[in-house]
Amino acid sequence: MDVCPAPHEKLLNSDFREKEPRKWRSWQFTVMLGAVTAFVIFAANAGVLVWTRKNFQNVAGVATIFQGDCDVSNNAATIFHLAVNILSPLLLSASNVCAQLLSASTRKNIAKAHVKGRWFDIGVPSVRNLYRIPLWRTLGWTILFASSIPLHLVYNSVIFTTFSARSYQAAYVSSNFSTTTDRWNATIPGRTQRQLGTLVDLQHNFDQLRNLTVRECVSAYTGSTNAANWGNLLIIASNVGNLPPVLAMKGFESTDGPGWARDIRCGMGQNLTVQKNTTGCVILNDGKDKIMGIGSFAHIDYCLAESLEAKCTVRISMVVLAIVTLCNLLKVIVMLITVTSGFAPLANVGDAISSFLDEPDITMEAQGPLTIFDVRNREWQDRVAADFALDVIHFAFRNLVGRGLLVCGIAAWGGGVQAKSLGNPTDAYTADTLIRTTLDASIFSNILLVNTPQVLISFVYLFYNNAVTGMLLAREYGNYASTRKPFRTTRPVGQQRTTYWLQMPHRYVLPLTAGMALLHRLVSRSIFLVQIETYDASGSSEDTLVDTINACDYSVIFAIPALVLGFALIVSLGCLSYRKVDPGMPVAGPCSLAISAACANVMEVYAARGPVQYGVLTNRKPDADGRQ
């Protein structure tokens, strides 16, 4: 390592020795900032938990904090989920920084390892270091990692909305339905007394029903709340020929798509074809059941529907919130212990080189320049940046496609992705996009299902962070071959530069964090939890909270942008891997042995405190291997 060409006396008489290092290292400020962020999130979670427990009834681990207008409940849920998708990446970033520091080696750890011919990773997140660091730091790292999984697995579902949905009767009737004195046989097979009673009620309340065009009718009953605002329905057909007052009727469950709407093939003002294999509608004619076959037509004029008040609620899962709060608290505790523990990790490559220059590693004194490949004792095959980029893209692409196929497969398995069922841009559900196989599952099973992609994104973030960190470390280390400059350290002395980031600068951290936050948000809207309270045709509640239907819904509207953003992140990583490292310096990577070997021939006492540049000294005789 060649030092700046200043006279030796200038080095000794400069402020390199006189300038005392600050009491705290800069990484401690960074971790403390993360601890404060984690504590604020913890306080918010704990406050909501205490407030909910004190003011609202807890039924089966769930508390209802709002009941009323659906727009208000949707907006409240949207605001909360947006906050979660912003806070989660911040919490994950703070946790990752602390975990990287806990797994970082100290100079004492390195000295012991080098004597045995082993080495540590420096400046990058490392799992291999965990086997050689003190137990308390390994436990802290494990707690930080383990506590992140429940956060991303359930945090998005702490607060969720409940929608009302009604089972209703849709009846095809002639235009003289309201005035006819004819009565249909109440003992018709397949028709219950309750269903026939509904027709009687509709006839009595005919003038109170809401008049809708065919287009409005289809739109209303295929909306996001699946007739939550609408009850029983009369589809009025022209009184052509000797049609009976009731042509056909069918009951629809609250979570069914409105099959009658699919039978309106040509839109408003066109003929309705009731197909045998589509609805199985029953023609009520002369007290006998007949299937209306293909080719039987009835001209639809308009619809009459019961206008009802939609019932929506906002609910908090107390159990899930308690889990999130506990995990949050564990992170705060580990971060505070890390800050106050007093250990001195070599947080980045600048810390490591500075340490090796101040206190040369005697085990590497006669080694000469080494590469990480020499250390690994294998032949180095030259690989261009394009090869590395292809590897990165291949790995990330497989991950992205896997997640996409998983979501699409679940959707297809649960009922199919239909071209007209792209989903809804709100948190409300659409009957056509409900994943049918989740209707009978418990709320916790569905929570785990809808948040599994969030965990996968978090693992992708870790991979992305590690890959970018490794590239930036190689670039920073290689720059010393072409540029003379002071080190960037977490505890600067002399002319050394201070830093509050480890290896990834803020110009990389901020876009990556923002991109991951947006990806979390889009995925959370692509597949989400819905809870449906069912009501019968008369509006009375059918189920209690414990028996409320829990299901998963999906929205292709958000899934497509999520896949596009994921692909953009992969492309940006591939482009970053094409950046070249300055030549003239052995490729050390994060290997402590290779970095130490590059610092073994320094003659200046305070070289680490001034600008430095890598170079080979020739004032020593070559050894048997020809090394200087």
XYZ file of C-alpha atoms in Angstrom:
628
model
C 0.000 0.000 0.000
C 1.597 3.254 -1.157
C 1.013 6.409 0.890
C 0.729 10.031 -0.153
C 4.052 11.585 -1.174
C 4.108 14.081 1.667
C 7.313 14.188 3.755
C 7.499 11.864 6.714
C 7.846 14.815 9.081
C 4.565 16.261 7.827
C 2.798 13.089 8.746
C 4.235 13.109 12.242
C 3.599 16.806 12.861
C 0.131 17.032 11.317
C -3.176 16.758 13.110
C -3.344 13.052 12.232
C -2.332 12.156 15.805
C -3.804 15.156 17.598
C -7.339 14.839 16.298
C -9.166 12.662 18.794
C -11.829 10.320 17.448
C -15.390 10.936 18.457
C -16.813 8.995 21.389
C -19.423 7.170 19.334
C -18.775 5.509 16.025
C -21.004 6.636 13.183
C -22.532 3.168 12.873
C -23.864 3.590 16.414
C -25.761 6.702 15.340
C -27.171 4.741 12.402
C -28.307 1.846 14.587
C -29.696 4.259 17.184
C -31.717 5.974 14.460
C -33.043 2.557 13.473
C -33.846 1.794 17.119
C -35.753 5.074 17.433
C -37.690 4.273 14.254
C -38.474 0.780 15.523
C -39.515 2.171 18.910
C -41.893 4.701 17.324
C -43.506 1.888 15.324
C -43.640 -0.259 18.462
C -45.267 2.568 20.444
C -47.875 3.043 17.716
C -48.655 -0.683 17.601
C -48.805 -0.963 21.390
C -50.991 2.140 21.614
C -53.477 0.756 19.105
C -53.487 -2.583 20.932
C -54.218 -0.997 24.327
C -56.800 1.415 22.867
C -58.620 -1.384 21.052
C -58.621 -3.686 24.055
C -59.948 -0.927 26.313
C -62.675 0.511 24.087
C -63.973 -2.342 21.946
C -65.320 -5.813 22.512
C -62.973 -8.640 21.644
C -64.773 -11.539 19.958
C -62.644 -14.541 18.974
C -59.546 -12.361 18.929
C -61.085 -9.735 16.634
C -62.406 -6.286 17.586
C -64.736 -4.134 15.470
C -63.589 -0.507 15.653
C -65.904 0.963 12.997
C -69.237 0.064 11.438
C -70.983 2.155 8.850
C -70.312 3.682 5.462
C -68.291 1.428 3.162
C -66.342 4.312 1.629
C -65.162 5.391 5.077
C -64.106 1.861 6.004
C -62.298 1.377 2.683
C -60.429 4.667 3.091
C -59.417 3.792 6.655
C -58.097 0.395 5.585
C -56.273 1.911 2.620
C -54.524 4.509 4.801
C -53.442 1.860 7.299
C -52.154 -0.527 4.644
C -50.276 2.308 2.955
C -48.621 3.149 6.280
C -47.709 -0.509 6.819
C -46.183 -0.773 3.344
C -44.039 2.294 4.096
C -43.039 1.364 7.643
C -42.282 -2.296 6.915
C -39.364 -1.607 4.529
C -38.008 1.020 6.949
C -38.148 -1.464 9.799
C -36.595 -4.167 7.623
C -33.787 -1.818 6.545
C -33.009 -0.817 10.138
C -33.071 -4.464 11.180
C -30.761 -5.467 8.310
C -28.209 -2.781 9.189
C -28.132 -3.922 12.805
C -27.922 -7.584 11.765
C -25.025 -6.834 9.400
C -23.132 -5.108 12.207
C -23.801 -7.954 14.636
C -22.368 -10.429 12.129
C -19.381 -8.191 11.354
C -16.000 -9.246 12.669
C -13.822 -7.356 15.112
C -10.053 -7.133 14.799
C -9.754 -9.640 17.639
C -11.991 -12.113 15.785
C -9.899 -11.708 12.644
C -6.608 -12.225 14.465
C -7.803 -15.559 15.834
C -9.180 -16.666 12.475
C -6.101 -15.709 10.441
C -3.829 -17.730 12.697
C -5.898 -20.782 11.737
C -5.968 -19.845 8.059
C -9.633 -18.867 8.202
C -11.194 -15.584 7.194
C -14.189 -13.320 7.767
C -16.471 -11.452 5.401
C -15.984 -7.707 5.713
C -18.442 -4.990 4.716
C -21.252 -7.277 3.539
C -24.146 -9.120 5.226
C -22.713 -12.496 6.176
C -24.067 -15.770 7.486
C -20.680 -17.536 7.479
C -19.395 -15.074 10.102
C -22.021 -16.276 12.588
C -20.038 -19.436 13.317
C -17.007 -17.482 14.540
C -18.436 -14.549 16.495
C -19.520 -14.460 20.170
C -22.761 -16.247 20.997
C -24.647 -13.134 22.109
C -24.166 -11.539 18.701
C -25.289 -14.706 16.921
C -28.415 -14.785 19.096
C -29.084 -11.103 18.386
C -28.743 -11.693 14.645
C -31.086 -14.697 14.870
C -33.709 -12.705 16.781
C -33.620 -9.884 14.240
C -33.991 -12.312 11.353
C -36.669 -14.469 12.995
C -38.742 -11.477 14.128
C -38.877 -10.144 10.563
C -40.740 -13.179 9.250
C -43.934 -12.739 11.349
C -43.927 -9.014 10.620
C -44.109 -9.546 6.882
C -46.313 -12.599 7.212
C -49.147 -10.955 9.156
C -48.568 -7.186 9.483
C -50.660 -6.326 6.419
C -53.661 -8.124 7.897
C -53.731 -6.506 11.338
C -56.560 -4.273 10.144
C -59.051 -5.471 7.570
C -62.509 -4.558 6.352
C -65.661 -6.614 6.457
C -68.236 -6.308 3.706
C -71.892 -7.193 3.778
C -73.301 -9.440 1.094
C -76.817 -10.709 0.686
C -78.272 -13.837 -0.741
C -81.090 -12.672 -2.962
C -83.720 -13.827 -5.396
C -83.582 -12.816 -9.043
C -86.882 -13.384 -10.814
C -87.718 -12.956 -14.491
C -91.228 -11.546 -14.571
C -93.540 -10.148 -17.193
C -94.469 -6.480 -17.311
C -97.904 -7.198 -15.826
C -96.389 -8.785 -12.710
C -97.472 -5.940 -10.419
C -101.071 -5.841 -11.589
C -101.867 -9.455 -12.243
C -104.361 -11.153 -10.010
C -102.994 -14.559 -10.904
C -101.308 -16.465 -8.151
C -98.662 -19.067 -8.705
C -98.866 -22.410 -7.040
C -97.121 -22.262 -3.658
C -96.402 -25.988 -3.789
C -94.237 -25.915 -6.897
C -91.441 -28.516 -6.528
C -88.048 -27.004 -5.880
C -89.450 -23.661 -4.750
C -89.479 -23.080 -0.993
C -92.247 -21.224 0.767
C -89.715 -18.546 1.643
C -88.757 -17.951 -1.983
C -92.357 -17.726 -3.077
C -93.057 -15.437 -0.142
C -90.304 -13.159 -1.417
C -92.146 -12.834 -4.731
C -95.324 -11.898 -2.896
C -93.456 -9.215 -0.934
C -91.912 -7.827 -4.113
C -95.315 -7.599 -5.718
C -96.759 -5.762 -2.703
C -93.794 -3.330 -2.592
C -93.546 -2.918 -6.337
C -93.734 0.899 -6.231
C -90.869 1.114 -3.705
C -88.363 -0.731 -5.868
C -85.558 1.143 -7.646
C -85.893 1.326 -11.431
C -82.637 0.469 -13.217
C -81.777 0.129 -16.859
C -80.386 -3.220 -17.903
C -76.873 -1.764 -18.057
C -77.241 -0.174 -14.604
C -78.659 -3.404 -13.248
C -75.772 -5.523 -14.456
C -73.257 -2.968 -13.171
C -74.912 -2.788 -9.743
C -74.979 -6.521 -9.131
C -71.507 -7.158 -10.500
C -69.962 -4.362 -8.439
C -67.246 -4.695 -5.830
C -69.641 -5.389 -2.978
C -71.713 -7.958 -4.886
C -75.155 -6.484 -4.272
C -74.318 -5.197 -0.793
C -76.419 -2.144 -1.706
C -79.043 -4.201 -3.477
C -81.456 -6.899 -2.459
C -84.006 -8.974 -4.345
C -84.327 -8.283 -8.031
C -87.087 -8.315 -10.622
C -86.013 -8.530 -14.253
C -88.908 -7.156 -16.272
C -89.603 -8.786 -19.631
C -92.022 -7.580 -22.292
C -95.424 -9.163 -21.992
C -95.311 -10.994 -25.297
C -97.847 -13.665 -26.031
C -99.378 -15.583 -23.191
C -96.439 -15.384 -20.792
C -97.141 -16.148 -17.154
C -96.474 -13.372 -14.587
C -93.338 -15.175 -13.378
C -91.132 -16.548 -16.133
C -88.280 -17.894 -14.043
C -86.511 -17.344 -10.761
C -83.276 -18.374 -9.134
C -81.648 -17.804 -5.772
C -78.070 -16.560 -5.538
C -75.777 -16.993 -2.580
C -74.023 -13.965 -1.168
C -70.628 -15.000 -2.528
C -71.874 -16.101 -5.950
C -71.341 -14.059 -9.033
C -74.696 -12.912 -10.462
C -75.265 -15.660 -12.978
C -78.390 -13.988 -14.286
C -76.264 -11.070 -15.491
C -74.157 -13.389 -17.634
C -77.290 -14.397 -19.508
C -77.802 -10.902 -20.891
C -75.733 -11.592 -23.959
C -76.350 -8.561 -26.129
C -76.756 -5.725 -23.669
C -79.630 -3.340 -23.086
C -82.699 -3.679 -25.219
C -81.729 -7.060 -26.641
C -83.238 -10.457 -26.165
C -82.298 -12.552 -23.148
C -81.295 -16.125 -23.779
C -81.709 -18.299 -20.705
C -79.448 -21.239 -21.372
C -79.984 -24.606 -19.800
C -76.368 -25.217 -18.816
C -75.703 -21.713 -17.535
C -78.290 -20.941 -14.872
C -80.680 -23.849 -14.728
C -83.526 -21.361 -14.340
C -86.910 -22.897 -13.669
C -89.931 -21.785 -15.678
C -93.003 -21.576 -13.485
C -95.868 -22.433 -15.768
C -99.155 -24.004 -14.777
C -97.699 -25.387 -11.576
C -95.120 -27.529 -13.350
C -91.344 -27.261 -13.525
C -89.895 -26.896 -16.988
C -86.359 -26.088 -18.043
C -86.249 -23.154 -20.395
C -84.316 -24.574 -23.319
C -81.960 -22.911 -25.753
C -83.889 -20.849 -28.242
C -86.500 -19.533 -25.807
C -86.312 -15.759 -25.758
C -87.710 -12.983 -23.609
C -87.126 -9.285 -24.325
C -85.782 -7.462 -21.235
C -87.015 -3.894 -20.713
C -85.571 -2.880 -17.324
C -84.966 -4.065 -13.758
C -86.491 -3.291 -10.386
C -84.272 -3.799 -7.347
C -84.466 -3.407 -3.597
C -82.170 -0.570 -2.543
C -80.534 -1.401 0.786
C -77.879 0.130 2.993
C -74.497 -1.540 2.723
C -72.923 -2.578 6.001
C -69.144 -2.388 6.242
C -66.860 -2.619 9.243
C -63.204 -2.095 10.102
C -61.769 -4.794 12.336
C -58.495 -5.382 14.130
C -57.081 -8.820 14.791
C -55.865 -8.520 18.371
C -53.813 -11.718 18.178
C -52.012 -10.629 15.018
C -51.381 -7.140 16.410
C -49.969 -8.636 19.620
C -47.564 -10.800 17.580
C -46.454 -7.786 15.533
C -45.958 -5.673 18.664
C -43.874 -8.383 20.347
C -41.641 -8.814 17.283
C -41.262 -5.057 17.101
C -40.209 -4.906 20.756
C -37.605 -7.633 20.261
C -36.031 -5.618 17.455
C -35.853 -2.498 19.628
C -34.183 -4.427 22.458
C -31.583 -6.039 20.174
C -30.763 -2.700 18.531
C -30.283 -0.968 21.886
C -28.055 -3.792 23.134
C -26.002 -3.540 19.945
C -25.493 0.210 20.362
C -24.494 0.009 24.031
C -22.484 -3.228 23.939
C -19.139 -1.521 23.335
C -17.835 -3.929 20.689
C -16.001 -2.429 17.711
C -16.943 -4.162 14.451
C -15.106 -3.519 11.216
C -18.259 -2.182 9.621
C -16.897 -1.516 6.140
C -13.816 -1.988 4.024
C -12.419 1.382 5.147
C -12.513 0.288 8.787
C -10.699 -2.932 7.888
C -7.906 -1.361 5.823
C -7.388 1.384 8.406
C -7.075 -1.228 11.138
C -4.610 -3.347 9.141
C -2.455 -0.299 8.385
C -2.412 0.900 11.998
C -1.757 -2.589 13.371
C -0.254 -4.812 10.651
C -1.401 -8.417 10.586
C 1.736 -10.429 11.339
C 0.214 -13.600 9.910
C 0.032 -11.966 6.465
C 3.314 -10.058 6.588
C 5.158 -12.274 4.099
C 2.213 -13.269 1.928
C 2.254 -10.503 -0.633
C -0.810 -9.679 -2.748
C -3.626 -12.225 -2.568
C -6.997 -12.543 -4.207
C -10.091 -14.104 -2.723
C -9.655 -16.923 -5.218
C -6.171 -17.677 -3.916
C -7.667 -17.892 -0.456
C -10.347 -20.267 -1.594
C -7.599 -22.419 -3.111
C -9.136 -22.783 -6.512
C -8.213 -21.694 -10.002
C -9.686 -18.395 -11.015
C -11.491 -18.496 -14.315
C -11.827 -15.031 -15.757
C -15.455 -14.016 -16.024
C -16.637 -10.856 -17.643
C -19.342 -8.691 -16.127
C -21.874 -9.941 -18.643
C -21.625 -13.472 -17.243
C -22.272 -12.212 -13.738
C -25.197 -10.136 -14.967
C -26.733 -13.179 -16.618
C -26.419 -15.143 -13.381
C -28.109 -12.359 -11.440
C -30.918 -11.999 -13.956
C -31.392 -15.771 -14.173
C -31.739 -16.139 -10.415
C -34.038 -13.159 -9.973
C -36.118 -14.033 -13.036
C -36.752 -17.535 -11.737
C -37.838 -16.054 -8.427
C -40.124 -13.518 -10.082
C -41.718 -16.029 -12.419
C -42.178 -18.442 -9.537
C -44.071 -15.869 -7.516
C -46.145 -14.847 -10.509
C -47.067 -18.425 -11.329
C -47.899 -19.051 -7.680
C -50.390 -16.190 -7.538
C -51.887 -16.983 -10.931
C -52.072 -20.673 -10.082
C -53.889 -20.006 -6.836
C -56.289 -17.705 -8.643
C -56.920 -20.214 -11.401
C -57.331 -23.031 -8.903
C -59.814 -20.955 -6.982
C -62.076 -20.133 -9.877
C -60.079 -18.950 -12.832
C -58.801 -15.621 -14.046
C -61.444 -14.229 -16.344
C -60.781 -11.449 -18.797
C -63.601 -9.373 -17.324
C -62.568 -10.140 -13.734
C -59.532 -7.925 -13.406
C -60.456 -7.076 -9.850
C -61.242 -3.811 -8.137
C -58.873 -0.900 -7.435
C -60.276 -0.626 -3.913
C -60.067 -2.931 -0.922
C -63.568 -4.184 -1.704
C -64.002 -7.633 -3.141
C -65.512 -8.832 -6.384
C -67.417 -12.089 -6.435
C -65.885 -13.157 -9.749
C -62.346 -12.856 -8.335
C -62.846 -14.587 -5.007
C -60.500 -17.532 -4.623
C -63.155 -20.174 -4.025
C -60.890 -22.661 -2.288
C -60.301 -20.149 0.528
C -63.970 -19.683 1.419
C -63.936 -22.454 4.009
C -60.525 -21.603 5.479
C -59.959 -19.866 8.802
C -58.980 -16.228 8.963
C -55.428 -17.094 10.050
C -54.977 -19.534 7.167
C -56.032 -16.858 4.709
C -53.801 -14.279 6.407
C -50.820 -16.580 5.901
C -51.793 -17.176 2.275
C -52.228 -13.534 1.246
C -49.020 -12.455 3.009
C -46.762 -15.241 1.744
C -45.740 -13.081 -1.258
C -44.705 -10.361 1.222
C -42.236 -12.753 2.840
C -40.893 -13.735 -0.568
C -40.376 -10.068 -1.443
C -38.457 -9.611 1.800
C -36.130 -12.474 0.870
C -35.701 -10.943 -2.582
C -34.812 -7.660 -0.868
C -32.137 -9.439 1.168
C -30.675 -11.004 -1.968
C -30.828 -7.685 -3.809
C -29.221 -5.858 -0.896
C -26.416 -8.434 -0.640
C -25.726 -8.358 -4.382
C -25.577 -4.555 -4.579
C -23.495 -4.350 -1.395
C -20.935 -6.779 -2.823
C -20.693 -4.826 -6.082
C -20.231 -1.503 -4.291
C -17.614 -2.980 -1.959
C -15.607 -4.242 -4.937
C -15.894 -0.854 -6.615
C -14.838 1.120 -3.530
C -11.918 -1.212 -2.846
C -10.789 -1.183 -6.474
C -10.829 2.629 -6.635
C -7.757 2.724 -4.397
C -5.755 1.380 -7.343
C -6.391 4.541 -9.383
C -7.304 7.257 -6.883
C -5.445 8.568 -3.865
C -7.976 9.394 -1.165
C -8.606 9.057 2.586
C -10.520 6.093 3.942
C -14.223 6.190 4.679
C -14.554 4.889 8.234
C -17.136 4.742 10.993
C -14.729 6.380 13.454
C -12.630 8.832 11.425
C -9.272 10.185 12.537
C -6.984 12.558 10.699
C -8.256 13.145 7.178
C -10.462 10.078 7.143
C -14.017 10.615 5.956
C -16.976 9.896 8.223
C -19.907 7.807 7.056
C -23.344 6.985 8.394
C -23.962 4.199 5.900
C -22.136 0.905 5.857
C -21.420 -0.142 2.289
C -24.467 1.031 0.324
C -24.754 4.829 -0.161
C -28.038 6.639 0.322
C -28.378 7.170 -3.424
C -28.789 3.395 -3.648
C -30.585 2.795 -0.355
C -33.393 5.301 -0.883
C -34.471 4.148 -4.387
C -34.208 0.502 -3.336
C -36.268 1.071 -0.195
C -38.855 3.103 -2.116
C -39.056 0.469 -4.843
C -39.515 -2.332 -2.334
C -42.157 -0.316 -0.447
C -44.073 0.186 -3.689
C -43.690 -3.494 -4.557
C -45.029 -4.474 -1.126
C -47.979 -2.150 -1.699
C -48.816 -3.472 -5.156
C -48.579 -7.097 -4.051
C -50.745 -6.398 -0.995
C -53.420 -5.128 -3.397
C -52.914 -8.002 -5.820
C -54.039 -10.653 -3.346
C -55.769 -9.630 -0.148
C -57.958 -10.812 2.696
C -61.696 -10.170 2.713
C -64.256 -10.970 5.356
C -67.880 -11.175 4.330
C -70.930 -10.961 6.575
C -73.821 -12.686 4.892
C -77.432 -11.579 5.074
C -80.502 -13.285 3.743
C -83.056 -11.827 1.371
C -84.966 -10.131 4.197
C -81.843 -8.429 5.511
C -81.511 -10.316 8.786
C -78.101 -11.556 9.783
C -77.375 -15.177 8.966
C -74.007 -15.600 10.679
C -72.224 -14.475 13.788
C -68.703 -13.052 13.685
C -67.157 -16.451 14.381
C -68.883 -17.946 11.349
C -68.317 -14.996 9.048
C -66.932 -16.028 5.676
C -63.190 -15.447 5.308
C -61.725 -15.514 1.831
C -58.906 -14.285 -0.373
C -59.472 -12.078 -3.378
C -57.129 -11.040 -6.147
C -56.813 -8.102 -8.520
C -54.953 -8.360 -11.799
C -55.060 -4.551 -11.986
C -52.353 -4.453 -9.303
C -50.662 -7.777 -10.079
C -49.513 -6.603 -13.516
C -47.754 -3.419 -12.234
C -46.189 -5.505 -9.456
C -44.671 -7.877 -12.011
C -43.505 -4.936 -14.145
C -41.844 -3.277 -11.138
C -40.209 -6.549 -10.123
C -38.835 -6.972 -13.632
C -37.545 -3.365 -13.595
C -35.673 -4.043 -10.355
C -34.095 -7.123 -11.908
C -33.030 -5.200 -15.016
C -31.528 -2.416 -12.901
C -29.525 -4.987 -10.939
C -28.260 -6.529 -14.155
C -27.266 -3.098 -15.502
C -25.452 -2.302 -12.261
C -23.438 -5.506 -12.566
C -22.013 -4.272 -15.890
C -20.113 -1.460 -14.172
C -16.391 -2.161 -14.328
C -14.013 -2.192 -11.390
C -10.790 -0.212 -11.744
C -7.914 -2.519 -12.783
C -4.570 -2.828 -11.054
C -5.641 -4.283 -7.736
C -6.116 -7.912 -6.649
C -9.763 -8.936 -6.405
C -10.267 -9.250 -2.667
C -14.049 -9.185 -2.371
C -15.060 -9.211 1.290
C -12.228 -11.620 2.232
C -10.334 -10.417 5.311
C -7.195 -12.416 4.384
C -6.932 -10.807 0.943
C -7.579 -7.316 2.319
C -5.003 -7.829 5.060
C -2.398 -9.045 2.549
C -2.739 -5.807 0.576
C -1.830 -3.832 3.703
C 1.236 -5.802 4.798
C 4.046 -3.672 3.341
C 3.310 -0.205 4.687
C 6.262 1.796 6.044
C 4.479 4.906 7.351
C 3.316 4.902 10.975
C 0.218 7.040 10.402
C -0.481 6.119 6.793
C -4.114 5.206 7.469
C -4.911 8.766 8.572
C -4.073 10.418 5.254
C -4.862 9.876 1.578
C -3.652 6.496 0.334
C -3.383 4.586 -2.917
C -2.665 0.944 -3.652
C 0.692 0.051 -5.114
C 3.443 -2.589 -4.948
C 6.568 -1.637 -2.979
C 9.854 -2.792 -4.482
C 12.250 -2.128 -1.612
C 12.111 -5.730 -0.467
C 13.805 -8.732 -1.943
C 11.520 -11.174 -3.653
C 10.803 -14.370 -1.841
C 11.031 -17.864 -3.277
C 7.750 -17.374 -5.130
C 8.876 -14.112 -6.675
C 6.592 -11.959 -4.550
C 7.713 -8.557 -3.333
